[in-house]
Short mmCIF file of C-alpha atoms in Angstrom, two decimals:
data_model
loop_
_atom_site.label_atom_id
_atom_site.label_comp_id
_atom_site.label_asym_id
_atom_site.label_seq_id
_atom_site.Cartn_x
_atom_site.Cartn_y
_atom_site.Cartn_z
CA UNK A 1 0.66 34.15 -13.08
CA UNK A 2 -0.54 35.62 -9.81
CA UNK A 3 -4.23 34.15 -10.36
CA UNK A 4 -2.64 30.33 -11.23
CA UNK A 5 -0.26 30.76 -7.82
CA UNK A 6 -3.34 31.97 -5.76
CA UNK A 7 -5.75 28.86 -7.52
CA UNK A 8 -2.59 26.52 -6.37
CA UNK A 9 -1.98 27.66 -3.17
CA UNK A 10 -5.88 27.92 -2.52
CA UNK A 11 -5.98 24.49 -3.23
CA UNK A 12 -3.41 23.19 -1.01
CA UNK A 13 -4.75 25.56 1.74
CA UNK A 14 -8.04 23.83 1.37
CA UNK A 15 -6.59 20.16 1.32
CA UNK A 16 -4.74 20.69 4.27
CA UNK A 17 -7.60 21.93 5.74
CA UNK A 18 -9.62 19.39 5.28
CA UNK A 19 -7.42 16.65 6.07
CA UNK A 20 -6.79 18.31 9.33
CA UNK A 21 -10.56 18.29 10.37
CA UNK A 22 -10.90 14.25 9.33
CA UNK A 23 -8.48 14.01 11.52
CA UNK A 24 -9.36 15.56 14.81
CA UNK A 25 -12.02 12.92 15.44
CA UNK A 26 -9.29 10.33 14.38
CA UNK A 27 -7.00 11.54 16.97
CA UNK A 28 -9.88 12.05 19.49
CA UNK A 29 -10.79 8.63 19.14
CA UNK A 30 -7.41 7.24 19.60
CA UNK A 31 -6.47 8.95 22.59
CA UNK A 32 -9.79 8.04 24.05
CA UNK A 33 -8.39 3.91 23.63
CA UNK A 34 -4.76 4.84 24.53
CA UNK A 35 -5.40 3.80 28.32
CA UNK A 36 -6.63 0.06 27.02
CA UNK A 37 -4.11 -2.68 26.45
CA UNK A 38 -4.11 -1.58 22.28
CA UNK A 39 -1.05 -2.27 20.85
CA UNK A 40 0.01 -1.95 17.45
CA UNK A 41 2.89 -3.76 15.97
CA UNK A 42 6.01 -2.30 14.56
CA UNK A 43 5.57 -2.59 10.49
CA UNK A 44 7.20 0.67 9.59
CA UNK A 45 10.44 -1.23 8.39
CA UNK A 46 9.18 -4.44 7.20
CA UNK A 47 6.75 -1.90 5.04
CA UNK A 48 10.08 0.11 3.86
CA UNK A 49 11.67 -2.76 2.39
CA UNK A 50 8.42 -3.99 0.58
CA UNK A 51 8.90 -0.72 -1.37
CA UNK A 52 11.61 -1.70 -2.48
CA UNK A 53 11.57 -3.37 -6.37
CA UNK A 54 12.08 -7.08 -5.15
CA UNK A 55 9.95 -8.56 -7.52
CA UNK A 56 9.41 -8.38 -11.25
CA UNK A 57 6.11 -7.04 -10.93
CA UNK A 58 6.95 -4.73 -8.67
CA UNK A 59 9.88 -3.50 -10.82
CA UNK A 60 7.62 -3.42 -14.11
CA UNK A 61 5.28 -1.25 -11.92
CA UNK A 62 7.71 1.25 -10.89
CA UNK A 63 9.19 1.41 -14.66
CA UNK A 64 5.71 2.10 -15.74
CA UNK A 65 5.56 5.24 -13.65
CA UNK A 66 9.26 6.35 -14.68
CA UNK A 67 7.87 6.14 -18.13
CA UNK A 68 4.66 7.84 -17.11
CA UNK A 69 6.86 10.54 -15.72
CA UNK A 70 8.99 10.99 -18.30
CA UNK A 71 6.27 11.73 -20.75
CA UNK A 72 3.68 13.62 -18.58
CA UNK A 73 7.32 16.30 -17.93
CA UNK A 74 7.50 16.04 -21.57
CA UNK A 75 3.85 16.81 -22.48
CA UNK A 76 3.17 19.69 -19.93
CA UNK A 77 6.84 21.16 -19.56
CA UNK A 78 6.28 20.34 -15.86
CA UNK A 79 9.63 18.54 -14.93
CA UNK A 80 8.38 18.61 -11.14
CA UNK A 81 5.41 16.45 -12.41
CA UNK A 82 7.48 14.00 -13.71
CA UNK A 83 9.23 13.67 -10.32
CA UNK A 84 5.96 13.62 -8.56
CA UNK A 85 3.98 10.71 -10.76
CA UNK A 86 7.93 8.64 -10.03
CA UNK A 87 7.93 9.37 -6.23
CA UNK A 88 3.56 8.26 -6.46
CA UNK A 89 4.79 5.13 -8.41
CA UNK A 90 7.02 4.37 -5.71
CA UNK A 91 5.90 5.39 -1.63
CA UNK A 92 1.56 5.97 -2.50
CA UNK A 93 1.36 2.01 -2.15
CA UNK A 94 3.05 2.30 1.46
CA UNK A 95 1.26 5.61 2.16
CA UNK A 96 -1.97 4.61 1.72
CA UNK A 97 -1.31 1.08 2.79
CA UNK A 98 -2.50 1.94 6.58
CA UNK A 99 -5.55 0.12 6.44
CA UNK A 100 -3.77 -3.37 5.03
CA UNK A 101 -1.02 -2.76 7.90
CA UNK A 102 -3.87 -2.54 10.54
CA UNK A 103 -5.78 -5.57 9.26
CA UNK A 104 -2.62 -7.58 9.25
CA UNK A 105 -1.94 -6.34 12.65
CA UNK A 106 -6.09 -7.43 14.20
CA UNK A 107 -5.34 -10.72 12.03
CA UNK A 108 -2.25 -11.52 14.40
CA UNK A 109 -4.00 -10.81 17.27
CA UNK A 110 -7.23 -12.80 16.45
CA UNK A 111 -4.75 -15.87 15.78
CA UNK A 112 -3.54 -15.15 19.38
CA UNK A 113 -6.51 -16.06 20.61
CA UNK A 114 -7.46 -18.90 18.73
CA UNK A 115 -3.88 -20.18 19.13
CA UNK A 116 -4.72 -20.10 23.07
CA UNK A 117 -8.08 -21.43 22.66
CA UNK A 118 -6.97 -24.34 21.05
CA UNK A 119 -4.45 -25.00 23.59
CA UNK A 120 -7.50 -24.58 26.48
CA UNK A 121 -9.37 -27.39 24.60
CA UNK A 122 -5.87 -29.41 24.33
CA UNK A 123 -5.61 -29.53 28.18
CA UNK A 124 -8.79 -29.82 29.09
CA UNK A 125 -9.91 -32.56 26.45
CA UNK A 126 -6.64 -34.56 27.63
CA UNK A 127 -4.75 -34.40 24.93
CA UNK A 128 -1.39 -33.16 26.68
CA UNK A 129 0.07 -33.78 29.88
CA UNK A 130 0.47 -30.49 30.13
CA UNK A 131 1.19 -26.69 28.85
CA UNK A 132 4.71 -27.52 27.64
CA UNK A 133 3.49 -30.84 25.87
CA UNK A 134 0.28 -28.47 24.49
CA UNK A 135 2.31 -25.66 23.02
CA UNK A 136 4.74 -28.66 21.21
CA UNK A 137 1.19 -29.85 19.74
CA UNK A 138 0.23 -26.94 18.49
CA UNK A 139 3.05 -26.66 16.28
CA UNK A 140 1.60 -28.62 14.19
CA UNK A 141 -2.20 -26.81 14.19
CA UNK A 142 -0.95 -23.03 14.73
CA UNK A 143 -3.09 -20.51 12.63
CA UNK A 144 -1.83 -19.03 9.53
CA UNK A 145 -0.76 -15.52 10.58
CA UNK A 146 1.48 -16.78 13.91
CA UNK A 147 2.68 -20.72 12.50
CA UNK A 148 6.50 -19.40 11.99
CA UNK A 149 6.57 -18.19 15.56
CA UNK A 150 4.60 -20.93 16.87
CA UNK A 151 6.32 -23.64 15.64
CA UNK A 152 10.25 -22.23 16.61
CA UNK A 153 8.69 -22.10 19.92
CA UNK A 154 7.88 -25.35 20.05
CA UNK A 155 10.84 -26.47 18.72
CA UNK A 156 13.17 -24.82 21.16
CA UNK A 157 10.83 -26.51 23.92
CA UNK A 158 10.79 -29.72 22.25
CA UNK A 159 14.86 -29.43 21.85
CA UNK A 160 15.73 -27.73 24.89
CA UNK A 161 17.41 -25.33 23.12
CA UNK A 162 16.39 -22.63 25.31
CA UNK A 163 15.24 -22.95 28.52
CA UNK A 164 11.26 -21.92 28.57
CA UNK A 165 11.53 -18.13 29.70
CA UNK A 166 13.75 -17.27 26.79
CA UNK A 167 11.93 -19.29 25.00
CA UNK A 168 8.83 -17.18 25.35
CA UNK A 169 10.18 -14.05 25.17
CA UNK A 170 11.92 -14.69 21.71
CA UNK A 171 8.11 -15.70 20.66
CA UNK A 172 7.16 -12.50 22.01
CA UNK A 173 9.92 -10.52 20.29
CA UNK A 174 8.91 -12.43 17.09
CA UNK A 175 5.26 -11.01 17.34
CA UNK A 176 6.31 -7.43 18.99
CA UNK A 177 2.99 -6.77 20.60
CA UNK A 178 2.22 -5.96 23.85
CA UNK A 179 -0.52 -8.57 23.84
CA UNK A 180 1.81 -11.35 22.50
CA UNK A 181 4.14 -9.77 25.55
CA UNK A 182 0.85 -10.52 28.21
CA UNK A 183 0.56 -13.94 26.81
CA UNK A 184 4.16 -14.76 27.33
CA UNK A 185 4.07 -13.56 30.45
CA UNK A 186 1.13 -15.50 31.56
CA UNK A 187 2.42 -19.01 30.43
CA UNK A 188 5.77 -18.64 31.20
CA UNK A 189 4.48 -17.90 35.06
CA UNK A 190 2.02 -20.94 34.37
CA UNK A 191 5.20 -23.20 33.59
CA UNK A 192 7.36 -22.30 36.26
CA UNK A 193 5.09 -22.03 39.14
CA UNK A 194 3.12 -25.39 38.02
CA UNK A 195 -0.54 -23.09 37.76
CA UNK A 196 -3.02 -24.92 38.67
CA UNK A 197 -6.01 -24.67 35.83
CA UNK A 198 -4.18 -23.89 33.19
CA UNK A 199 -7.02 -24.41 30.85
CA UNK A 200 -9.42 -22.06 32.48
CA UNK A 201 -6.14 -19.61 32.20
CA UNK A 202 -5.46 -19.79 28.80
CA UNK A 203 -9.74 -19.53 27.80
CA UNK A 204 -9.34 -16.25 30.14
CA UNK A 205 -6.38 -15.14 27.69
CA UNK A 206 -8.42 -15.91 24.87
CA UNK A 207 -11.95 -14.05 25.58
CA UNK A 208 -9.55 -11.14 26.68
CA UNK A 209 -7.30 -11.24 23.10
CA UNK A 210 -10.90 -11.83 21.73
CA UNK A 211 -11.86 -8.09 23.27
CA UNK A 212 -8.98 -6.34 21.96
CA UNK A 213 -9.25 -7.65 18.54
CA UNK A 214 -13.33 -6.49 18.70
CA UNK A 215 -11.77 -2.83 19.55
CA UNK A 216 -9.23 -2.92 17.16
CA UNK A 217 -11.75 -3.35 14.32
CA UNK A 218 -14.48 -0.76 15.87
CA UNK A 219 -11.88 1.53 15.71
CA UNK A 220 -10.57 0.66 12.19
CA UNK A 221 -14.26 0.88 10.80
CA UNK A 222 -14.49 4.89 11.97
CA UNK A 223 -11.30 5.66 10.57
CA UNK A 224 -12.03 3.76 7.26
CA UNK A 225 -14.43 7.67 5.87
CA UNK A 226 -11.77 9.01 7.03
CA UNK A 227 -8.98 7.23 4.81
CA UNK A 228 -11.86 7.21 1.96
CA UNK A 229 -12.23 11.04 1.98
CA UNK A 230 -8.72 11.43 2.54
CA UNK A 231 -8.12 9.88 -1.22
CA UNK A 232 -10.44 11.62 -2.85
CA UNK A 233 -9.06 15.02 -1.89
CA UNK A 234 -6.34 13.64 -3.59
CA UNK A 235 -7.61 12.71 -6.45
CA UNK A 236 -9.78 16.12 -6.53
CA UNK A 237 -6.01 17.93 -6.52
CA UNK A 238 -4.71 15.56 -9.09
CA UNK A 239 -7.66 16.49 -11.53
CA UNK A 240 -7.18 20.08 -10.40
CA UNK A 241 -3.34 19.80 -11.97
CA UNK A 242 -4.76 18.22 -14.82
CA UNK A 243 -7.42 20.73 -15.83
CA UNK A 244 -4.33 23.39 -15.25
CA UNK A 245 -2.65 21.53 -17.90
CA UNK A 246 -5.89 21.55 -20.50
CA UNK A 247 -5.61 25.29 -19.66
CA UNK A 248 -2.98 26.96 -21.91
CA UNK A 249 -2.86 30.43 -19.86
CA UNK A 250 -2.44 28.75 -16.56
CA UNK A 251 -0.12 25.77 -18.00
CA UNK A 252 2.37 28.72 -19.63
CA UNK A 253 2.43 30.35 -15.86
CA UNK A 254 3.66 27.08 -14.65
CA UNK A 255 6.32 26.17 -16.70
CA UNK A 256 8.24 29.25 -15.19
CA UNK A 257 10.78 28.64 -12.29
CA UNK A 258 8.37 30.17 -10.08
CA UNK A 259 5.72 28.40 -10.95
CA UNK A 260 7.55 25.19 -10.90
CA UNK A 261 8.72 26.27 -7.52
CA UNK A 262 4.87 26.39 -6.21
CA UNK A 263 4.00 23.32 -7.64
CA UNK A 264 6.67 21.27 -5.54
CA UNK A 265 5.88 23.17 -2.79
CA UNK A 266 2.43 22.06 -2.95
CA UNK A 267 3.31 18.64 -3.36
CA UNK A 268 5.47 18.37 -0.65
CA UNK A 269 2.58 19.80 1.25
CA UNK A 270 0.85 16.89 0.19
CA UNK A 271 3.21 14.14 0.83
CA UNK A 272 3.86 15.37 4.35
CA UNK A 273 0.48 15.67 4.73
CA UNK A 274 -0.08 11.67 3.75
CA UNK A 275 3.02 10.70 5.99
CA UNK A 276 1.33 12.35 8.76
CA UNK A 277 -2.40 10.82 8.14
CA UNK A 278 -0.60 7.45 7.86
CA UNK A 279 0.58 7.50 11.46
CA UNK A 280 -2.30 8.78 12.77
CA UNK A 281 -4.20 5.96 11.14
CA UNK A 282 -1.95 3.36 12.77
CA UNK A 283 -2.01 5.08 15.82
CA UNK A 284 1.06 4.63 18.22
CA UNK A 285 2.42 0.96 19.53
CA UNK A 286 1.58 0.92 23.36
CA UNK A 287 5.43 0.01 24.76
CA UNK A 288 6.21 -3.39 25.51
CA UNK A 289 7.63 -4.96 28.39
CA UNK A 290 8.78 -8.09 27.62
CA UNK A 291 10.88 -7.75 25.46
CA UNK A 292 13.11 -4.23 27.33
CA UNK A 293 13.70 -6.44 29.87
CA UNK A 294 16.23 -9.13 28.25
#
């Protein structure tokens, strides 16, 4: 018994240890980009509710791992393991889902800029009057990632629903990035005050977006070892668990309340662990300002 609890604890001792050394450069790296105009959008509850079983598949998945559960508590007489493979079923996809969160995130931005772009060569080429009539046209040509907010902007111009400051900021507060924030802010001071080379101002928006988006991704590449090592510490501790269960004398120690007890301790060590990696990975949102001020 005291050999399997030492073996257990050793090896949550040595994945936390590990985890917290990948992430010291991480965190270095992050703080060195926290003075740079890096924001991150909020996805923390819009990822919540994708956990959720709202679909079919997703509901087929999550009964696959109750059954999985059911039978692996069955097999080793570990009922903690059976709560751990249900809870994996369910929050692993959003706990290792960082990386897709980020991407989604640089996607946004890098249809910022192309949204602007387009807008630059709309002006300049003559196809609008000006910025008002350019953002109504490109309701019609918005990028994939940014059409919904596009177009109810341009609809609330088009309408007069809103005068144009509101306007802006509720396309802001649909984006929630400080960048989206900067962009409002620079056209909606473009269409009050009549600016003067608009084009030129919304290329200059662009090539700066453009930037960001550059640094987003340099920074997503060095933390991609790090996610990469992070799973397969994981996956070393889940084969660790399994060769504990091929072992009848350390299998019998944990099928004992103590030993049960260590297990989920262990566990929890690692889920916390995961939770924690996750927001270093998506680093935090710089504030907005748009968007505090309505």
């Amino acid at each position: 018994m005291i050999s399997t609890v030492l073996l257990a604890a050793a090896s949550g001792a040595a994945l936390g240890l590990a985890v917290a050394r990948l992430a010291s450069p991480l965190n270095q790296r992050s703080s060195e980009h926290s003075t740079r105009l890096k924001a991150q959008a909020r996805h923390l509850a819009h990822a919540l509710r994708k956990v959720h079983p709202t679909s079919p598949t997703e509901r087929l998945r999550i009964l696959a791992w109750v059954i999985g559960g059911i039978g692996a508590a069955a097999l080793t007489g570990w009922p903690v393991i059976g709560l751990a493979l249900v809870c994996t079923g369910t929050w692993l996809p959003w706990l290792l889902g960082s990386a897709r969160v980020a991407r989604e995130q640089i996607e946004v931005l890098a249809n910022l800029a192309t949204w602007c772009r387009r807008m630059a060569d709309v002006l300049v080429g003559g196809g609008a009057a000006g910025l008002t009539e350019a953002i109504i046209a490109s309701g019609n040509s918005a990028p994939e990632q940014i059409a919904g907010p596009v177009r109810r902007l341009a609809a609330a111009l088009r309408h007069g629903r809103q005068d144009r400051v509101t306007a802006l900021a509720s396309f802001a507060d649909e984006i929630d990035d400080r960048v989206a924030d900067s962009i409002s802010a620079a056209l909606t001071l473009a269409l009050l005050h009549q600016t003067p080379g608009v084009g030129m101002i919304l290329r200059q928006l662009a090539t700066s977006v453009e930037r960001e988006v550059r640094s987003r991704r340099e920074i997503e590449a060095d933390r991609a070892e790090s996610r990469q090592s992070i799973v397969m510490l994981l996956v070393i501790q889940a084969g660790v668990f399994v060769l504990l269960a091929l072992a009848p004398g350390f299998a019998d120690a944990y099928r004992t309340l103590g030993g049960q007890l260590v297990m989920a301790a262990l566990l929890m060590g690692t889920a916390a662990l995961l939770i924690w990696m996750r927001r270093l990975a998506l680093g935090s949102a710089a504030p907005r300002f748009l968007g505090r001020l309505r």
